[in-house]
Amino acid sequence: MARVLVVDDDHTVREVVVSYLRAHGHDVLEVGDGEAALVAMRDAPADLVVLDLMLPGIDGLEVCRRLRDGGDVPVIMLTALGAETDRVVGLEIGADDYVTKPFSPRELALRVDSVLRRTTDPAQAVPLLLTDGDLVVDGARHSVTRQGSPLALTGREFDLLQFLVAHPGTAFSRDDLLQQVWGWSIGDRSTVTVHVRRLREKVERDPTRPERLLTVWGVGYRWEASA
């Protein structure tokens, strides 16, 4: 049973979400604002946070930033319909998934289960130690170094890089990566695009002219192993 923190200033939304998550067997705590969320995570850390973007006081993006500064707890963001910019920013600062309002509580519960499974199930791991030229991906330490220097990656960035390095030379569509890396049968393909861009900024000599994480036009992306 996982401990889930639900953060939303709409009591009705919290009530529905909490009910579905408890029906899925989770221990659920609910709060109505960003400050309370940070206090709750300090006093009794959750295994996953369901976080609304539009909160009074400290908004959801700032809460996510602070959570990322303090650790790797998975975060699923709740966003308003059409708030694409906020969704992209949320992904860029490390949110693991997002669900657009109005949403199906059943879909959200399935997303929570999927993210928890991906982040806690060791059976889904690829080889623990991967080396490609000056890049070392250490699954046991959940760390990546390039030329001996550590790279700061979010949990989702690490998962994507580890998967691609473990499968060099194979082209994957964005749908393939959503499913095989993060276990999502549904999801926004822009999630992959955002994280590919962020990884290129960290692993490529020139992110505008990638040599490792390549675009395969009409297909998706491929990792090119070092010679």
CSV table of C-alpha atoms in Angstrom, one decimal:
chain,number,residue,atom,x,y,z
A,1,MET,CA,0.0,0.0,0.0
A,2,ALA,CA,1.4,3.4,-1.0
A,3,ARG,CA,1.0,6.7,0.8
A,4,VAL,CA,-0.4,9.3,-1.6
A,5,LEU,CA,-0.8,13.1,-0.9
A,6,VAL,CA,-3.6,14.8,-2.8
A,7,VAL,CA,-3.2,18.6,-3.1
A,8,ASP,CA,-6.2,20.6,-4.5
A,9,ASP,CA,-8.1,23.6,-3.2
A,10,ASP,CA,-11.4,22.2,-4.6
A,11,HIS,CA,-12.9,20.1,-1.8
A,12,THR,CA,-15.2,18.3,-4.2
A,13,VAL,CA,-12.2,17.3,-6.4
A,14,ARG,CA,-10.3,16.1,-3.4
A,15,GLU,CA,-13.2,14.1,-2.1
A,16,VAL,CA,-13.6,12.2,-5.4
A,17,VAL,CA,-9.9,11.6,-5.9
A,18,VAL,CA,-9.3,10.5,-2.4
A,19,SER,CA,-12.3,8.1,-2.7
A,20,TYR,CA,-10.9,6.4,-5.8
A,21,LEU,CA,-7.4,6.2,-4.6
A,22,ARG,CA,-8.5,4.6,-1.3
A,23,ALA,CA,-10.6,2.1,-3.3
A,24,HIS,CA,-7.3,1.2,-5.1
A,25,GLY,CA,-5.8,0.4,-1.8
A,26,HIS,CA,-3.7,3.5,-1.1
A,27,ASP,CA,-3.3,5.4,2.2
A,28,VAL,CA,-4.4,8.9,1.2
A,29,LEU,CA,-3.8,12.3,2.9
A,30,GLU,CA,-5.5,15.4,1.5
A,31,VAL,CA,-4.6,19.1,1.8
A,32,GLY,CA,-5.9,22.3,0.2
A,33,ASP,CA,-2.9,24.5,-0.5
A,34,GLY,CA,0.8,24.5,-1.3
A,35,GLU,CA,2.0,25.5,2.1
A,36,ALA,CA,0.1,22.6,3.7
A,37,ALA,CA,1.5,20.2,1.1
A,38,LEU,CA,5.1,21.1,1.9
A,39,VAL,CA,4.4,20.8,5.6
A,40,ALA,CA,2.8,17.4,5.0
A,41,MET,CA,5.7,16.2,3.0
A,42,ARG,CA,8.1,17.3,5.7
A,43,ASP,CA,6.2,15.7,8.5
A,44,ALA,CA,5.1,12.5,6.8
A,45,PRO,CA,6.6,12.0,3.3
A,46,ALA,CA,4.3,10.4,0.7
A,47,ASP,CA,5.2,7.9,-1.9
A,48,LEU,CA,3.5,10.0,-4.6
A,49,VAL,CA,1.9,13.5,-4.8
A,50,VAL,CA,-1.2,14.4,-6.9
A,51,LEU,CA,-0.7,18.1,-7.3
A,52,ASP,CA,-3.1,20.7,-8.7
A,53,LEU,CA,-1.3,23.6,-10.5
A,54,MET,CA,-3.8,26.3,-9.5
A,55,LEU,CA,-3.4,26.6,-5.7
A,56,PRO,CA,-3.8,29.6,-3.4
A,57,GLY,CA,-0.5,31.0,-2.0
A,58,ILE,CA,2.3,28.8,-3.2
A,59,ASP,CA,1.2,27.4,-6.6
A,60,GLY,CA,1.6,23.9,-7.9
A,61,LEU,CA,4.7,24.7,-10.0
A,62,GLU,CA,6.6,26.1,-7.1
A,63,VAL,CA,5.5,23.2,-4.9
A,64,CYS,CA,6.9,20.8,-7.5
A,65,ARG,CA,10.1,22.8,-7.7
A,66,ARG,CA,10.6,22.5,-3.9
A,67,LEU,CA,9.7,18.8,-3.9
A,68,ARG,CA,12.3,18.2,-6.6
A,69,ASP,CA,14.9,20.2,-4.6
A,70,GLY,CA,14.3,17.8,-1.7
A,71,GLY,CA,14.1,14.4,-3.5
A,72,ASP,CA,12.6,12.2,-6.1
A,73,VAL,CA,9.0,11.7,-5.0
A,74,PRO,CA,6.8,11.1,-8.1
A,75,VAL,CA,4.4,13.9,-8.9
A,76,ILE,CA,1.3,13.8,-11.0
A,77,MET,CA,0.0,17.3,-11.9
A,78,LEU,CA,-3.6,18.2,-12.4
A,79,THR,CA,-3.9,21.0,-15.0
A,80,ALA,CA,-6.7,23.0,-16.4
A,81,LEU,CA,-7.9,22.2,-20.0
A,82,GLY,CA,-5.8,24.2,-22.5
A,83,ALA,CA,-3.1,25.2,-20.0
A,84,GLU,CA,-0.4,23.7,-22.3
A,85,THR,CA,2.3,26.1,-21.3
A,86,ASP,CA,1.9,25.1,-17.6
A,87,ARG,CA,1.9,21.4,-18.5
A,88,VAL,CA,5.2,21.8,-20.4
A,89,VAL,CA,6.8,23.8,-17.5
A,90,GLY,CA,5.6,21.2,-15.1
A,91,LEU,CA,7.3,18.4,-17.1
A,92,GLU,CA,10.4,20.4,-17.4
A,93,ILE,CA,10.8,20.9,-13.7
A,94,GLY,CA,10.3,17.2,-13.1
A,95,ALA,CA,6.6,16.2,-12.8
A,96,ASP,CA,6.2,12.5,-13.7
A,97,ASP,CA,2.8,12.8,-15.4
A,98,TYR,CA,-0.1,15.2,-15.7
A,99,VAL,CA,-3.9,14.8,-16.0
A,100,THR,CA,-6.1,17.5,-17.6
A,101,LYS,CA,-9.2,18.7,-15.8
A,102,PRO,CA,-12.0,17.7,-16.2
A,103,PHE,CA,-10.6,14.2,-15.8
A,104,SER,CA,-11.8,10.7,-15.1
A,105,PRO,CA,-11.0,9.7,-11.5
A,106,ARG,CA,-10.6,6.1,-12.7
A,107,GLU,CA,-8.0,7.3,-15.2
A,108,LEU,CA,-6.1,9.2,-12.5
A,109,ALA,CA,-6.1,6.2,-10.2
A,110,LEU,CA,-4.7,4.1,-13.1
A,111,ARG,CA,-2.0,6.7,-13.7
A,112,VAL,CA,-1.1,6.7,-10.0
A,113,ASP,CA,-0.7,2.9,-10.1
A,114,SER,CA,1.4,3.1,-13.2
A,115,VAL,CA,3.8,5.7,-11.9
A,116,LEU,CA,4.1,3.9,-8.6
A,117,ARG,CA,4.8,0.6,-10.4
A,118,ARG,CA,7.4,2.2,-12.6
A,119,THR,CA,9.2,3.9,-9.8
A,120,THR,CA,9.1,1.0,-7.2
A,121,ASP,CA,9.1,-2.3,-9.2
A,122,PRO,CA,12.7,-3.6,-9.6
A,123,ALA,CA,11.5,-6.2,-12.1
A,124,GLN,CA,11.2,-3.4,-14.7
A,125,ALA,CA,14.8,-2.4,-14.4
A,126,VAL,CA,17.3,-2.7,-17.3
A,127,PRO,CA,21.0,-3.7,-16.6
A,128,LEU,CA,22.2,-1.8,-13.5
A,129,LEU,CA,25.5,-0.5,-15.0
A,130,LEU,CA,25.7,0.8,-18.5
A,131,THR,CA,28.7,2.5,-20.1
A,132,ASP,CA,28.7,4.3,-23.4
A,133,GLY,CA,31.9,6.2,-24.1
A,134,ASP,CA,32.3,8.9,-21.4
A,135,LEU,CA,28.8,8.3,-20.1
A,136,VAL,CA,28.1,5.9,-17.2
A,137,VAL,CA,24.5,5.1,-16.2
A,138,ASP,CA,24.5,3.4,-12.7
A,139,GLY,CA,21.1,2.0,-11.9
A,140,ALA,CA,22.1,0.8,-8.5
A,141,ARG,CA,23.1,4.3,-7.5
A,142,HIS,CA,20.4,5.9,-9.7
A,143,SER,CA,23.1,8.2,-11.0
A,144,VAL,CA,24.7,9.3,-14.3
A,145,THR,CA,28.2,10.7,-14.9
A,146,ARG,CA,29.7,12.2,-18.0
A,147,GLN,CA,33.5,12.5,-18.2
A,148,GLY,CA,33.5,11.6,-14.5
A,149,SER,CA,31.2,14.5,-13.5
A,150,PRO,CA,27.7,13.8,-12.2
A,151,LEU,CA,24.7,14.9,-14.2
A,152,ALA,CA,21.6,16.3,-12.4
A,153,LEU,CA,18.6,14.3,-13.8
A,154,THR,CA,15.0,14.0,-12.7
A,155,GLY,CA,13.7,10.6,-12.1
A,156,ARG,CA,11.9,10.5,-15.5
A,157,GLU,CA,15.0,11.8,-17.3
A,158,PHE,CA,17.0,9.0,-15.7
A,159,ASP,CA,14.5,6.3,-16.8
A,160,LEU,CA,14.4,7.5,-20.4
A,161,LEU,CA,18.2,7.8,-20.7
A,162,GLN,CA,18.8,4.4,-19.1
A,163,PHE,CA,16.3,2.8,-21.4
A,164,LEU,CA,17.8,4.3,-24.6
A,165,VAL,CA,21.4,3.6,-23.6
A,166,ALA,CA,20.4,0.0,-22.9
A,167,HIS,CA,18.9,-0.3,-26.5
A,168,PRO,CA,21.4,1.4,-28.8
A,169,GLY,CA,20.7,1.6,-32.5
A,170,THR,CA,17.0,0.9,-32.1
A,171,ALA,CA,14.5,3.5,-33.2
A,172,PHE,CA,11.5,4.0,-30.8
A,173,SER,CA,8.4,6.0,-31.5
A,174,ARG,CA,7.2,8.4,-28.8
A,175,ASP,CA,4.3,6.0,-28.1
A,176,ASP,CA,6.8,3.2,-27.7
A,177,LEU,CA,8.8,5.2,-25.2
A,178,LEU,CA,5.6,6.2,-23.2
A,179,GLN,CA,4.7,2.6,-22.9
A,180,GLN,CA,8.1,0.9,-22.5
A,181,VAL,CA,9.8,3.5,-20.3
A,182,TRP,CA,7.0,4.8,-18.1
A,183,GLY,CA,4.3,2.1,-18.6
A,184,TRP,CA,1.6,4.4,-19.9
A,185,SER,CA,-0.9,3.0,-22.3
A,186,ILE,CA,-2.2,6.6,-22.8
A,187,GLY,CA,-0.3,9.9,-22.5
A,188,ASP,CA,0.7,13.1,-24.2
A,189,ARG,CA,3.6,12.5,-26.7
A,190,SER,CA,5.0,15.9,-25.8
A,191,THR,CA,6.1,14.4,-22.6
A,192,VAL,CA,8.8,12.5,-24.6
A,193,THR,CA,9.7,15.5,-26.7
A,194,VAL,CA,10.3,17.7,-23.6
A,195,HIS,CA,12.5,15.1,-21.9
A,196,VAL,CA,14.5,14.3,-25.0
A,197,ARG,CA,15.3,18.1,-25.3
A,198,ARG,CA,16.3,18.2,-21.7
A,199,LEU,CA,18.5,15.1,-22.0
A,200,ARG,CA,20.3,16.6,-25.0
A,201,GLU,CA,21.1,19.6,-23.0
A,202,LYS,CA,22.9,17.4,-20.5
A,203,VAL,CA,24.5,14.6,-22.6
A,204,GLU,CA,25.3,16.3,-26.0
A,205,ARG,CA,28.4,18.4,-26.7
A,206,ASP,CA,26.1,20.6,-28.9
A,207,PRO,CA,22.4,20.0,-28.1
A,208,THR,CA,21.4,21.7,-31.4
A,209,ARG,CA,23.4,19.1,-33.3
A,210,PRO,CA,22.9,15.9,-31.4
A,211,GLU,CA,25.3,13.0,-32.0
A,212,ARG,CA,23.9,10.6,-29.4
A,213,LEU,CA,20.2,11.1,-28.9
A,214,LEU,CA,19.1,11.3,-32.5
A,215,THR,CA,15.8,12.1,-34.1
A,216,VAL,CA,14.6,9.5,-36.6
A,217,TRP,CA,12.3,11.4,-38.8
A,218,GLY,CA,8.8,9.9,-39.2
A,219,VAL,CA,9.6,7.4,-36.4
A,220,GLY,CA,10.9,8.9,-33.1
A,221,TYR,CA,14.3,8.7,-31.4
A,222,ARG,CA,17.4,6.5,-31.4
A,223,TRP,CA,20.4,6.3,-29.2
A,224,GLU,CA,23.6,6.1,-31.2
A,225,ALA,CA,26.3,4.2,-29.3
A,226,SER,CA,29.8,5.7,-29.1
A,227,ALA,CA,32.3,4.2,-31.6
